[in-house]
C-alpha cells in the first residue's frame, strides 16, 4: 500500500503542510514513521480522511487550475463487467469518472493512490503519476 508524507498529503488535500501536520498531531489522521524517521500516512487512511475533509464546513476554499487538472487521491473504485466508476477527492472537490474496466485495470487504480482527474467539457480523464 502506498504511503504519503505530510507534504504530499497536504498537496492532495489542498492545504498547507502545517495544517496537515496539525491534523496529524491532533490525531485526526493516523501517521507512522519510516526507516528515516519521516511521518507517513497510509493511502487508505488518507483516502478516508480526504472524504471527511471534503465534506467539511464549506469554507469557500478554491482548488482549481488553468489546465482543469485536479490532483487528488482515489477514494473509491467500483468495477462492473465492462464499466467502472472511480472517485477522486481533490482537496474539497469530489470527482467521479465513468470509464472502462479495462482502463482502470491498465492504470492499476486502487483506493489510496494518487491520481489526477482532468476535466474537458463533460469528460473526466484520469492520469496517474
PDB file of C-alpha atoms in Angstrom:
ATOM      1  CA  UNK A   1       0.000   0.000   0.000  1.00  0.00           C
ATOM      2  CA  UNK A   2       1.267   3.432  -0.896  1.00  0.00           C
ATOM      3  CA  UNK A   3       2.049   5.882   1.915  1.00  0.00           C
ATOM      4  CA  UNK A   4       2.310   9.667   1.752  1.00  0.00           C
ATOM      5  CA  UNK A   5       4.495  12.207   3.538  1.00  0.00           C
ATOM      6  CA  UNK A   6       2.829  15.076   5.370  1.00  0.00           C
ATOM      7  CA  UNK A   7       3.772  17.403   2.475  1.00  0.00           C
ATOM      8  CA  UNK A   8       2.329  15.081  -0.172  1.00  0.00           C
ATOM      9  CA  UNK A   9      -0.852  14.641   1.858  1.00  0.00           C
ATOM     10  CA  UNK A  10      -1.162  18.413   2.239  1.00  0.00           C
ATOM     11  CA  UNK A  11      -0.943  18.932  -1.544  1.00  0.00           C
ATOM     12  CA  UNK A  12      -3.556  16.231  -2.162  1.00  0.00           C
ATOM     13  CA  UNK A  13      -5.878  17.757   0.448  1.00  0.00           C
ATOM     14  CA  UNK A  14      -5.347  21.319  -0.825  1.00  0.00           C
ATOM     15  CA  UNK A  15      -3.978  22.623   2.485  1.00  0.00           C
ATOM     16  CA  UNK A  16      -0.612  23.774   3.822  1.00  0.00           C
ATOM     17  CA  UNK A  17       1.852  21.248   5.273  1.00  0.00           C
ATOM     18  CA  UNK A  18       1.415  22.998   8.637  1.00  0.00           C
ATOM     19  CA  UNK A  19      -2.328  22.303   8.552  1.00  0.00           C
ATOM     20  CA  UNK A  20      -1.770  18.638   7.653  1.00  0.00           C
ATOM     21  CA  UNK A  21       0.806  18.373  10.447  1.00  0.00           C
ATOM     22  CA  UNK A  22      -1.625  19.899  12.970  1.00  0.00           C
ATOM     23  CA  UNK A  23      -4.319  17.426  11.888  1.00  0.00           C
ATOM     24  CA  UNK A  24      -1.868  14.542  12.374  1.00  0.00           C
ATOM     25  CA  UNK A  25      -0.728  15.903  15.763  1.00  0.00           C
ATOM     26  CA  UNK A  26      -4.374  16.165  16.843  1.00  0.00           C
ATOM     27  CA  UNK A  27      -4.959  12.530  15.855  1.00  0.00           C
ATOM     28  CA  UNK A  28      -7.409  13.327  13.043  1.00  0.00           C
ATOM     29  CA  UNK A  29      -5.349  11.155  10.700  1.00  0.00           C
ATOM     30  CA  UNK A  30      -3.016   8.318  11.730  1.00  0.00           C
ATOM     31  CA  UNK A  31       0.683   8.516  10.882  1.00  0.00           C
ATOM     32  CA  UNK A  32       3.636   6.181  11.234  1.00  0.00           C
ATOM     33  CA  UNK A  33       7.378   6.705  10.799  1.00  0.00           C
ATOM     34  CA  UNK A  34       9.521   5.194   8.074  1.00  0.00           C
ATOM     35  CA  UNK A  35      13.114   3.984   8.499  1.00  0.00           C
ATOM     36  CA  UNK A  36      14.351   7.575   8.063  1.00  0.00           C
ATOM     37  CA  UNK A  37      12.014   8.940  10.729  1.00  0.00           C
ATOM     38  CA  UNK A  38       9.644  10.687   8.297  1.00  0.00           C
ATOM     39  CA  UNK A  39       5.987  10.735   9.231  1.00  0.00           C
ATOM     40  CA  UNK A  40       3.851   8.879   6.693  1.00  0.00           C
ATOM     41  CA  UNK A  41       0.121   8.421   6.209  1.00  0.00           C
ATOM     42  CA  UNK A  42      -1.206   5.147   4.794  1.00  0.00           C
ATOM     43  CA  UNK A  43      -3.010   5.673   1.462  1.00  0.00           C
ATOM     44  CA  UNK A  44      -6.268   4.116   2.650  1.00  0.00           C
ATOM     45  CA  UNK A  45      -6.265   6.287   5.798  1.00  0.00           C
ATOM     46  CA  UNK A  46      -5.594   9.383   3.706  1.00  0.00           C
ATOM     47  CA  UNK A  47      -8.378   8.457   1.268  1.00  0.00           C
ATOM     48  CA  UNK A  48     -10.889   8.117   4.114  1.00  0.00           C
ATOM     49  CA  UNK A  49      -9.696  11.342   5.730  1.00  0.00           C
ATOM     50  CA  UNK A  50      -9.887  13.237   2.419  1.00  0.00           C
ATOM     51  CA  UNK A  51     -13.570  12.304   2.121  1.00  0.00           C
ATOM     52  CA  UNK A  52     -14.135  13.643   5.652  1.00  0.00           C
ATOM     53  CA  UNK A  53     -12.305  16.881   4.832  1.00  0.00           C
ATOM     54  CA  UNK A  54     -14.192  17.215   1.535  1.00  0.00           C
ATOM     55  CA  UNK A  55     -17.493  17.073   3.402  1.00  0.00           C
ATOM     56  CA  UNK A  56     -16.235  19.740   5.831  1.00  0.00           C
ATOM     57  CA  UNK A  57     -17.536  23.178   6.650  1.00  0.00           C
ATOM     58  CA  UNK A  58     -17.727  24.537   3.062  1.00  0.00           C
ATOM     59  CA  UNK A  59     -15.323  27.400   3.726  1.00  0.00           C
ATOM     60  CA  UNK A  60     -15.191  28.709   0.106  1.00  0.00           C
ATOM     61  CA  UNK A  61     -11.664  27.354  -0.442  1.00  0.00           C
ATOM     62  CA  UNK A  62     -10.895  27.391  -4.159  1.00  0.00           C
ATOM     63  CA  UNK A  63      -8.994  24.484  -5.703  1.00  0.00           C
ATOM     64  CA  UNK A  64      -8.712  24.743  -9.468  1.00  0.00           C
ATOM     65  CA  UNK A  65      -6.020  25.027 -12.114  1.00  0.00           C
ATOM     66  CA  UNK A  66      -5.731  26.669 -15.509  1.00  0.00           C
ATOM     67  CA  UNK A  67      -5.489  23.240 -17.123  1.00  0.00           C
ATOM     68  CA  UNK A  68      -8.556  21.850 -15.351  1.00  0.00           C
ATOM     69  CA  UNK A  69      -6.414  19.247 -13.641  1.00  0.00           C
ATOM     70  CA  UNK A  70      -7.443  18.080 -10.172  1.00  0.00           C
ATOM     71  CA  UNK A  71      -4.658  16.118  -8.445  1.00  0.00           C
ATOM     72  CA  UNK A  72      -6.016  14.048  -5.605  1.00  0.00           C
ATOM     73  CA  UNK A  73      -6.381  10.633  -4.094  1.00  0.00           C
ATOM     74  CA  UNK A  74      -8.572   7.738  -5.222  1.00  0.00           C
ATOM     75  CA  UNK A  75     -11.299   7.172  -2.610  1.00  0.00           C
ATOM     76  CA  UNK A  76     -13.423   4.527  -4.360  1.00  0.00           C
ATOM     77  CA  UNK A  77     -13.233   2.140  -7.315  1.00  0.00           C
ATOM     78  CA  UNK A  78     -16.379   0.259  -8.355  1.00  0.00           C
ATOM     79  CA  UNK A  79     -15.870  -2.324 -11.081  1.00  0.00           C
ATOM     80  CA  UNK A  80     -18.628  -3.689 -13.298  1.00  0.00           C
ATOM     81  CA  UNK A  81     -18.320  -6.301 -16.017  1.00  0.00           C
ATOM     82  CA  UNK A  82     -17.451  -3.670 -18.653  1.00  0.00           C
ATOM     83  CA  UNK A  83     -17.594  -0.237 -16.998  1.00  0.00           C
ATOM     84  CA  UNK A  84     -16.092   1.195 -13.812  1.00  0.00           C
ATOM     85  CA  UNK A  85     -16.635   4.188 -11.557  1.00  0.00           C
ATOM     86  CA  UNK A  86     -13.669   5.947  -9.935  1.00  0.00           C
ATOM     87  CA  UNK A  87     -13.983   8.628  -7.248  1.00  0.00           C
ATOM     88  CA  UNK A  88     -11.164  11.088  -6.598  1.00  0.00           C
ATOM     89  CA  UNK A  89     -11.036  13.539  -3.695  1.00  0.00           C
ATOM     90  CA  UNK A  90      -9.057  16.593  -4.806  1.00  0.00           C
ATOM     91  CA  UNK A  91      -8.930  18.996  -1.884  1.00  0.00           C
ATOM     92  CA  UNK A  92     -12.557  19.917  -1.201  1.00  0.00           C
ATOM     93  CA  UNK A  93     -13.697  18.522  -4.564  1.00  0.00           C
ATOM     94  CA  UNK A  94     -15.088  15.026  -5.129  1.00  0.00           C
ATOM     95  CA  UNK A  95     -14.844  13.970  -8.776  1.00  0.00           C
ATOM     96  CA  UNK A  96     -16.437  10.857 -10.234  1.00  0.00           C
ATOM     97  CA  UNK A  97     -15.333   9.376 -13.539  1.00  0.00           C
ATOM     98  CA  UNK A  98     -17.006   6.604 -15.503  1.00  0.00           C
ATOM     99  CA  UNK A  99     -14.554   4.668 -17.636  1.00  0.00           C
ATOM    100  CA  UNK A 100     -13.991   1.149 -18.873  1.00  0.00           C
ATOM    101  CA  UNK A 101     -12.971  -1.615 -16.503  1.00  0.00           C
ATOM    102  CA  UNK A 102     -10.028  -2.270 -18.819  1.00  0.00           C
ATOM    103  CA  UNK A 103      -8.782   1.322 -18.366  1.00  0.00           C
ATOM    104  CA  UNK A 104      -8.984   1.027 -14.570  1.00  0.00           C
ATOM    105  CA  UNK A 105      -7.045  -2.234 -14.659  1.00  0.00           C
ATOM    106  CA  UNK A 106      -4.408  -0.860 -17.067  1.00  0.00           C
ATOM    107  CA  UNK A 107      -3.860   2.188 -14.831  1.00  0.00           C
ATOM    108  CA  UNK A 108      -3.815   0.000 -11.727  1.00  0.00           C
ATOM    109  CA  UNK A 109      -6.245   2.339  -9.979  1.00  0.00           C
ATOM    110  CA  UNK A 110      -6.978   1.464  -6.364  1.00  0.00           C
ATOM    111  CA  UNK A 111      -8.127   3.258  -3.239  1.00  0.00           C
ATOM    112  CA  UNK A 112      -5.351   5.270  -1.625  1.00  0.00           C
ATOM    113  CA  UNK A 113      -3.265   6.008  -4.699  1.00  0.00           C
ATOM    114  CA  UNK A 114      -2.618   9.412  -6.225  1.00  0.00           C
ATOM    115  CA  UNK A 115      -4.377  10.270  -9.448  1.00  0.00           C
ATOM    116  CA  UNK A 116      -5.274  13.397 -11.382  1.00  0.00           C
ATOM    117  CA  UNK A 117      -8.738  13.993 -12.799  1.00  0.00           C
ATOM    118  CA  UNK A 118      -8.566  16.080 -15.977  1.00  0.00           C
ATOM    119  CA  UNK A 119     -11.807  17.727 -16.972  1.00  0.00           C
ATOM    120  CA  UNK A 120     -12.674  18.735 -20.538  1.00  0.00           C
ATOM    121  CA  UNK A 121     -16.262  19.623 -21.355  1.00  0.00           C
ATOM    122  CA  UNK A 122     -18.291  16.746 -19.952  1.00  0.00           C
ATOM    123  CA  UNK A 123     -15.425  14.227 -19.856  1.00  0.00           C
ATOM    124  CA  UNK A 124     -13.145  13.433 -16.929  1.00  0.00           C
ATOM    125  CA  UNK A 125      -9.824  11.781 -17.793  1.00  0.00           C
ATOM    126  CA  UNK A 126      -7.731  10.106 -15.074  1.00  0.00           C
ATOM    127  CA  UNK A 127      -3.900  10.242 -15.016  1.00  0.00           C
ATOM    128  CA  UNK A 128      -1.546   8.570 -12.571  1.00  0.00           C
ATOM    129  CA  UNK A 129       1.926   9.910 -11.694  1.00  0.00           C
TER     130      UNK A 129
END
